[in-house]
Amino acid sequence: MHPSASLTAVSSGYRSIKAFNFFVYGTIAVYSTFFALYLQSQGMSTIEIGALMAGGPVVSLIANPFWGYLSDRFRNIRRILIIMLIGNLLVMQLVFLVHTYTLIYACMLFFFFFQMPLFSQSNSLILNAIEGTGHKFGAFRLWGSLGWALLAVASGPVIGAMGIERLWIVYSVMMLLAIGLAFTLPAGGAPATSSLAGTAPASRRSMLRNWPFVLFLIIGLVLSIPNSMNTTFVGLYIADLGGKTSIIGWSAFFSSIFEIPVFLLLDRYLRKNVRVMMLCLAVISVLYALRWSLMAVAESPLHIIFIQALHCLTFGGFYYIGTQLTALLVPAEFRASGQAWYALTWGGLSGIVAGFLGGWLFDRYGPQPMYAASGIMALAGVLGFALLYRFLREKTAAQ
């Protein structure tokens, strides 16, 4: 192949990654933003909604390691993403066709098997595609934030006009676009190493014996529980305060659009140093505590929209730094598995606790106490990351 043709193909692959991120994140944004309202329209209580949404993280305990292993094994993340997206679309049609809690719950378990690992595997594809180049992770991931923000806010008036019961139409059209773009992605597999064969199980076990990585996952789990509760119940909180579907869409917009400058700034200024990243995560935990404290005293949907703007610094910073930190701590040939374990904490185990605990707090005491409890958990994250940073600094000084 002529060098110029090769460069054109690579450039086209990068554009495909950006377009894919835009639509896949935008599609999941529509689901995350409006699905709780759909379930409420089907007569479910907040406890039932919380229990149903907790099923996803339970399934992710199997799904994330499973799909991560397949990506590492076959070194073709594009193929894995296509399978997950098609499964996602087909199962979601069943979810919208059935109307009893038992059937919806059963279908959602299959949906979560395909949906939960999507973001971690797309991150692995980005990291592998830009390996050894001058490209930065944030320049690709920001397209996901842009899709989340724009498609969620654009869908609000459409869903409001069509009715929440026709949410399936908006979701299906957007998912079909994401599937079409997935076929244009590069394979995204990590380069093979001579030591891969025969040592994979031992290497994966050693990854989980890497104590800085394990402690990062544990502390991140505590910090992620409130974020998962907010994702599930913020739409219901806005509705309780009198907000309409368009307002809920704007809430999703403000929670994501400002992630873009954050990603670009982190691309430019964040040092790829484990101790520096741990210190940054402690600062982010402080901002999380502030965010949840403000949510606990919000008095109108407009207040929530403005508070949601802190999402760019809290979740945006945590997500970006955590993804890069995982890439530093885990060997490159097991990157998809490492990202899957990371996703297991911020979208898996945390979601299990968030679904049941958040649903119970919201139903029993209301949203304000739920967010007050979230602030306390964020403060625990501040302490955890600060202690881990201090220990790493002292260990480095002693060497």
mmCIF file of C-alpha atoms in Angstrom, residues 31-286:
data_model
loop_
_atom_site.group_PDB
_atom_site.id
_atom_site.type_symbol
_atom_site.label_atom_id
_atom_site.label_comp_id
_atom_site.label_asym_id
_atom_site.label_seq_id
_atom_site.Cartn_x
_atom_site.Cartn_y
_atom_site.Cartn_z
ATOM 1 C CA TYR A 31 -31.306 5.737 27.896
ATOM 2 C CA SER A 32 -29.717 6.990 31.134
ATOM 3 C CA THR A 33 -31.597 10.291 31.147
ATOM 4 C CA PHE A 34 -35.122 9.158 30.292
ATOM 5 C CA PHE A 35 -35.428 5.442 31.041
ATOM 6 C CA ALA A 36 -36.288 5.938 34.722
ATOM 7 C CA LEU A 37 -39.174 8.169 33.632
ATOM 8 C CA TYR A 38 -40.322 5.438 31.213
ATOM 9 C CA LEU A 39 -40.277 2.886 34.020
ATOM 10 C CA GLN A 40 -42.217 5.280 36.241
ATOM 11 C CA SER A 41 -44.810 5.634 33.460
ATOM 12 C CA GLN A 42 -45.168 1.837 33.579
ATOM 13 C CA GLY A 43 -46.217 2.121 37.222
ATOM 14 C CA MET A 44 -42.931 1.280 38.956
ATOM 15 C CA SER A 45 -41.953 2.801 42.295
ATOM 16 C CA THR A 46 -38.523 4.295 42.979
ATOM 17 C CA ILE A 47 -37.566 1.190 44.978
ATOM 18 C CA GLU A 48 -38.503 -1.045 42.026
ATOM 19 C CA ILE A 49 -36.634 1.222 39.610
ATOM 20 C CA GLY A 50 -33.564 1.188 41.859
ATOM 21 C CA ALA A 51 -33.666 -2.617 42.173
ATOM 22 C CA LEU A 52 -33.998 -2.987 38.405
ATOM 23 C CA MET A 53 -31.129 -0.621 37.662
ATOM 24 C CA ALA A 54 -28.996 -2.446 40.235
ATOM 25 C CA GLY A 55 -29.368 -5.562 38.105
ATOM 26 C CA GLY A 56 -27.034 -4.044 35.520
ATOM 27 C CA PRO A 57 -24.075 -3.751 37.864
ATOM 28 C CA VAL A 58 -24.711 -7.301 39.093
ATOM 29 C CA VAL A 59 -24.533 -8.574 35.516
ATOM 30 C CA SER A 60 -21.449 -6.424 34.897
ATOM 31 C CA LEU A 61 -19.551 -8.524 37.453
ATOM 32 C CA ILE A 62 -19.564 -11.209 34.758
ATOM 33 C CA ALA A 63 -19.941 -9.085 31.619
ATOM 34 C CA ASN A 64 -16.959 -6.736 32.091
ATOM 35 C CA PRO A 65 -14.313 -9.445 32.681
ATOM 36 C CA PHE A 66 -15.922 -11.654 29.994
ATOM 37 C CA TRP A 67 -15.866 -9.071 27.186
ATOM 38 C CA GLY A 68 -12.485 -7.738 28.371
ATOM 39 C CA TYR A 69 -11.019 -11.248 28.134
ATOM 40 C CA LEU A 70 -12.424 -11.747 24.622
ATOM 41 C CA SER A 71 -10.986 -8.402 23.485
ATOM 42 C CA ASP A 72 -7.537 -9.336 24.813
ATOM 43 C CA ARG A 73 -7.800 -12.888 23.495
ATOM 44 C CA PHE A 74 -8.771 -12.036 19.907
ATOM 45 C CA ARG A 75 -7.129 -8.573 19.768
ATOM 46 C CA ASN A 76 -10.106 -7.193 17.822
ATOM 47 C CA ILE A 77 -12.135 -4.792 19.951
ATOM 48 C CA ARG A 78 -14.135 -3.594 16.919
ATOM 49 C CA ARG A 79 -15.651 -7.061 16.497
ATOM 50 C CA ILE A 80 -16.516 -7.244 20.205
ATOM 51 C CA LEU A 81 -18.145 -3.798 20.114
ATOM 52 C CA ILE A 82 -20.279 -4.734 17.095
ATOM 53 C CA ILE A 83 -21.529 -7.877 18.842
ATOM 54 C CA MET A 84 -22.352 -5.928 22.011
ATOM 55 C CA LEU A 85 -24.168 -3.152 20.129
ATOM 56 C CA ILE A 86 -26.313 -5.542 18.098
ATOM 57 C CA GLY A 87 -27.185 -7.509 21.236
ATOM 58 C CA ASN A 88 -27.972 -4.211 22.975
ATOM 59 C CA LEU A 89 -30.393 -3.146 20.228
ATOM 60 C CA LEU A 90 -32.194 -6.484 19.916
ATOM 61 C CA VAL A 91 -32.725 -7.015 23.637
ATOM 62 C CA MET A 92 -33.900 -3.432 24.174
ATOM 63 C CA GLN A 93 -36.730 -4.061 21.708
ATOM 64 C CA LEU A 94 -37.988 -6.775 24.044
ATOM 65 C CA VAL A 95 -37.711 -4.432 27.029
ATOM 66 C CA PHE A 96 -40.066 -1.953 25.383
ATOM 67 C CA LEU A 97 -42.474 -4.681 24.210
ATOM 68 C CA VAL A 98 -43.168 -6.207 27.651
ATOM 69 C CA HIS A 99 -45.003 -4.348 30.389
ATOM 70 C CA THR A 100 -44.806 -6.368 33.603
ATOM 71 C CA TYR A 101 -42.064 -5.813 36.159
ATOM 72 C CA THR A 102 -40.888 -9.438 36.064
ATOM 73 C CA LEU A 103 -40.528 -9.541 32.275
ATOM 74 C CA ILE A 104 -38.879 -6.103 32.099
ATOM 75 C CA TYR A 105 -36.424 -7.135 34.801
ATOM 76 C CA ALA A 106 -35.564 -10.396 33.019
ATOM 77 C CA CYS A 107 -35.001 -8.631 29.693
ATOM 78 C CA MET A 108 -32.928 -5.890 31.307
ATOM 79 C CA LEU A 109 -30.490 -8.462 32.699
ATOM 80 C CA PHE A 110 -29.691 -9.532 29.129
ATOM 81 C CA PHE A 111 -29.532 -5.891 28.015
ATOM 82 C CA PHE A 112 -27.005 -5.061 30.739
ATOM 83 C CA PHE A 113 -24.797 -7.954 29.638
ATOM 84 C CA PHE A 114 -24.251 -6.164 26.325
ATOM 85 C CA GLN A 115 -24.462 -2.547 27.547
ATOM 86 C CA MET A 116 -22.357 -2.306 30.705
ATOM 87 C CA PRO A 117 -18.881 -2.948 29.137
ATOM 88 C CA LEU A 118 -19.404 -0.626 26.132
ATOM 89 C CA PHE A 119 -17.511 2.369 27.480
ATOM 90 C CA SER A 120 -14.545 0.453 28.903
ATOM 91 C CA GLN A 121 -14.059 -1.424 25.629
ATOM 92 C CA SER A 122 -14.348 1.742 23.534
ATOM 93 C CA ASN A 123 -11.730 3.339 25.813
ATOM 94 C CA SER A 124 -9.423 0.382 25.235
ATOM 95 C CA LEU A 125 -9.883 0.750 21.484
ATOM 96 C CA ILE A 126 -8.902 4.437 21.689
ATOM 97 C CA LEU A 127 -5.836 3.740 23.848
ATOM 98 C CA ASN A 128 -4.655 0.946 21.558
ATOM 99 C CA ALA A 129 -5.297 2.962 18.386
ATOM 100 C CA ILE A 130 -3.218 5.933 19.595
ATOM 101 C CA GLU A 131 -0.431 3.850 21.157
ATOM 102 C CA GLY A 132 2.920 5.252 20.056
ATOM 103 C CA THR A 133 1.413 8.279 18.318
ATOM 104 C CA GLY A 134 1.147 11.926 19.304
ATOM 105 C CA HIS A 135 -2.625 11.683 19.722
ATOM 106 C CA LYS A 136 -4.203 12.174 23.156
ATOM 107 C CA PHE A 137 -6.989 10.159 24.758
ATOM 108 C CA GLY A 138 -9.063 13.241 25.656
ATOM 109 C CA ALA A 139 -9.219 14.461 22.056
ATOM 110 C CA PHE A 140 -11.188 11.303 21.204
ATOM 111 C CA ARG A 141 -13.161 10.866 24.426
ATOM 112 C CA LEU A 142 -14.488 14.463 24.278
ATOM 113 C CA TRP A 143 -16.615 13.414 21.289
ATOM 114 C CA GLY A 144 -18.448 11.086 23.645
ATOM 115 C CA SER A 145 -19.194 13.983 25.977
ATOM 116 C CA LEU A 146 -20.339 16.090 23.035
ATOM 117 C CA GLY A 147 -22.696 13.336 21.889
ATOM 118 C CA TRP A 148 -24.000 12.822 25.425
ATOM 119 C CA ALA A 149 -24.725 16.529 25.828
ATOM 120 C CA LEU A 150 -26.179 17.367 22.415
ATOM 121 C CA LEU A 151 -28.235 14.243 21.772
ATOM 122 C CA ALA A 152 -29.698 14.191 25.284
ATOM 123 C CA VAL A 153 -30.831 17.830 25.091
ATOM 124 C CA ALA A 154 -32.121 17.390 21.512
ATOM 125 C CA SER A 155 -34.072 14.275 22.503
ATOM 126 C CA GLY A 156 -35.862 15.996 25.400
ATOM 127 C CA PRO A 157 -38.378 17.998 23.309
ATOM 128 C CA VAL A 158 -38.799 15.095 20.850
ATOM 129 C CA ILE A 159 -39.635 12.634 23.619
ATOM 130 C CA GLY A 160 -41.853 15.248 25.269
ATOM 131 C CA ALA A 161 -43.834 15.645 22.030
ATOM 132 C CA MET A 162 -43.990 11.930 21.154
ATOM 133 C CA GLY A 163 -44.619 10.715 24.684
ATOM 134 C CA ILE A 164 -42.275 8.811 26.980
ATOM 135 C CA GLU A 165 -43.845 5.504 25.849
ATOM 136 C CA ARG A 166 -42.216 6.059 22.422
ATOM 137 C CA LEU A 167 -38.723 6.348 23.871
ATOM 138 C CA TRP A 168 -37.879 3.134 21.987
ATOM 139 C CA ILE A 169 -38.058 4.907 18.615
ATOM 140 C CA VAL A 170 -35.458 7.548 19.512
ATOM 141 C CA TYR A 171 -33.204 4.979 21.165
ATOM 142 C CA SER A 172 -33.375 2.484 18.291
ATOM 143 C CA VAL A 173 -32.625 5.015 15.540
ATOM 144 C CA MET A 174 -29.569 6.305 17.384
ATOM 145 C CA MET A 175 -28.312 2.800 18.173
ATOM 146 C CA LEU A 176 -28.571 1.821 14.493
ATOM 147 C CA LEU A 177 -26.361 4.792 13.610
ATOM 148 C CA ALA A 178 -23.818 3.713 16.245
ATOM 149 C CA ILE A 179 -23.789 0.152 14.853
ATOM 150 C CA GLY A 180 -23.202 1.422 11.323
ATOM 151 C CA LEU A 181 -20.250 3.511 12.480
ATOM 152 C CA ALA A 182 -18.812 0.588 14.470
ATOM 153 C CA PHE A 183 -18.126 -1.261 11.199
ATOM 154 C CA THR A 184 -15.787 1.581 10.141
ATOM 155 C CA LEU A 185 -13.641 1.420 13.301
ATOM 156 C CA PRO A 186 -10.056 0.121 13.341
ATOM 157 C CA ALA A 187 -9.622 -3.304 14.937
ATOM 158 C CA GLY A 188 -8.123 -1.653 18.034
ATOM 159 C CA GLY A 189 -6.322 -4.729 19.330
ATOM 160 C CA ALA A 190 -3.266 -4.472 21.561
ATOM 161 C CA PRO A 191 -0.023 -5.643 19.927
ATOM 162 C CA ALA A 192 0.816 -9.269 20.585
ATOM 163 C CA THR A 193 3.795 -10.033 22.805
ATOM 164 C CA SER A 194 5.954 -13.111 22.815
ATOM 165 C CA SER A 195 5.131 -13.718 26.486
ATOM 166 C CA LEU A 196 1.381 -13.591 26.028
ATOM 167 C CA ALA A 197 0.880 -17.285 25.494
ATOM 168 C CA GLY A 198 1.054 -19.393 28.621
ATOM 169 C CA THR A 199 1.412 -16.483 31.039
ATOM 170 C CA ALA A 200 -1.947 -14.759 30.652
ATOM 171 C CA PRO A 201 -3.621 -16.244 33.747
ATOM 172 C CA ALA A 202 -0.584 -15.480 35.911
ATOM 173 C CA SER A 203 -0.328 -11.950 34.510
ATOM 174 C CA ARG A 204 -3.998 -11.272 35.185
ATOM 175 C CA ARG A 205 -3.631 -12.549 38.741
ATOM 176 C CA SER A 206 -0.587 -10.343 39.242
ATOM 177 C CA MET A 207 -2.636 -7.385 37.986
ATOM 178 C CA LEU A 208 -5.005 -7.889 40.919
ATOM 179 C CA ARG A 209 -2.041 -8.232 43.306
ATOM 180 C CA ASN A 210 -0.871 -4.771 42.251
ATOM 181 C CA TRP A 211 -1.890 -3.037 45.491
ATOM 182 C CA PRO A 212 -1.891 0.591 44.214
ATOM 183 C CA PHE A 213 -4.304 -0.518 41.475
ATOM 184 C CA VAL A 214 -6.485 -2.496 43.894
ATOM 185 C CA LEU A 215 -6.638 0.339 46.455
ATOM 186 C CA PHE A 216 -7.459 2.790 43.673
ATOM 187 C CA LEU A 217 -10.365 0.536 42.659
ATOM 188 C CA ILE A 218 -11.645 0.235 46.254
ATOM 189 C CA ILE A 219 -11.547 3.969 46.977
ATOM 190 C CA GLY A 220 -12.979 4.709 43.551
ATOM 191 C CA LEU A 221 -15.844 2.347 44.354
ATOM 192 C CA VAL A 222 -16.819 4.434 47.386
ATOM 193 C CA LEU A 223 -16.615 7.625 45.337
ATOM 194 C CA SER A 224 -18.627 6.135 42.468
ATOM 195 C CA ILE A 225 -21.669 5.024 44.476
ATOM 196 C CA PRO A 226 -23.108 8.573 44.789
ATOM 197 C CA ASN A 227 -22.424 9.242 41.113
ATOM 198 C CA SER A 228 -24.405 6.122 40.159
ATOM 199 C CA MET A 229 -27.258 7.177 42.460
ATOM 200 C CA ASN A 230 -27.327 10.580 40.796
ATOM 201 C CA THR A 231 -27.363 9.076 37.292
ATOM 202 C CA THR A 232 -30.340 6.882 38.155
ATOM 203 C CA PHE A 233 -32.441 9.295 40.203
ATOM 204 C CA VAL A 234 -31.636 12.862 39.099
ATOM 205 C CA GLY A 235 -34.383 12.734 36.469
ATOM 206 C CA LEU A 236 -36.931 11.746 39.128
ATOM 207 C CA TYR A 237 -35.587 14.501 41.422
ATOM 208 C CA ILE A 238 -36.120 17.093 38.686
ATOM 209 C CA ALA A 239 -39.617 15.725 38.017
ATOM 210 C CA ASP A 240 -40.428 15.942 41.757
ATOM 211 C CA LEU A 241 -39.455 19.618 41.658
ATOM 212 C CA GLY A 242 -41.785 20.220 38.703
ATOM 213 C CA GLY A 243 -39.304 19.907 35.834
ATOM 214 C CA LYS A 244 -40.389 18.649 32.386
ATOM 215 C CA THR A 245 -38.588 16.272 30.007
ATOM 216 C CA SER A 246 -36.907 19.187 28.226
ATOM 217 C CA ILE A 247 -35.434 20.344 31.556
ATOM 218 C CA ILE A 248 -34.162 16.822 32.219
ATOM 219 C CA GLY A 249 -32.454 16.916 28.818
ATOM 220 C CA TRP A 250 -30.794 20.216 29.652
ATOM 221 C CA SER A 251 -29.572 18.709 32.915
ATOM 222 C CA ALA A 252 -27.802 15.980 30.921
ATOM 223 C CA PHE A 253 -26.431 18.661 28.566
ATOM 224 C CA PHE A 254 -24.835 20.726 31.334
ATOM 225 C CA SER A 255 -23.492 17.607 33.018
ATOM 226 C CA SER A 256 -21.474 16.700 29.915
ATOM 227 C CA ILE A 257 -20.763 19.651 27.634
ATOM 228 C CA PHE A 258 -18.098 21.158 29.905
ATOM 229 C CA GLU A 259 -16.244 17.835 30.037
ATOM 230 C CA ILE A 260 -14.778 18.793 26.658
ATOM 231 C CA PRO A 261 -12.457 21.620 27.875
ATOM 232 C CA VAL A 262 -11.611 19.502 30.930
ATOM 233 C CA PHE A 263 -10.423 16.630 28.718
ATOM 234 C CA LEU A 264 -8.403 18.999 26.536
ATOM 235 C CA LEU A 265 -6.758 20.625 29.556
ATOM 236 C CA LEU A 266 -5.937 17.255 31.106
ATOM 237 C CA ASP A 267 -4.496 16.115 27.766
ATOM 238 C CA ARG A 268 -2.195 19.118 27.820
ATOM 239 C CA TYR A 269 -1.202 19.469 31.466
ATOM 240 C CA LEU A 270 -1.737 16.196 33.355
ATOM 241 C CA ARG A 271 1.549 14.481 34.137
ATOM 242 C CA LYS A 272 1.584 10.721 33.604
ATOM 243 C CA ASN A 273 2.725 10.092 37.165
ATOM 244 C CA VAL A 274 0.867 7.823 39.595
ATOM 245 C CA ARG A 275 1.383 10.071 42.642
ATOM 246 C CA VAL A 276 0.256 13.202 40.799
ATOM 247 C CA MET A 277 -2.866 11.407 39.609
ATOM 248 C CA MET A 278 -3.703 10.219 43.131
ATOM 249 C CA LEU A 279 -3.430 13.801 44.409
ATOM 250 C CA CYS A 280 -5.717 14.979 41.594
ATOM 251 C CA LEU A 281 -8.265 12.332 42.571
ATOM 252 C CA ALA A 282 -8.244 13.628 46.171
ATOM 253 C CA VAL A 283 -9.049 17.122 44.869
ATOM 254 C CA ILE A 284 -11.814 15.717 42.675
ATOM 255 C CA SER A 285 -13.281 13.989 45.730
ATOM 256 C CA VAL A 286 -13.508 17.385 47.473
#
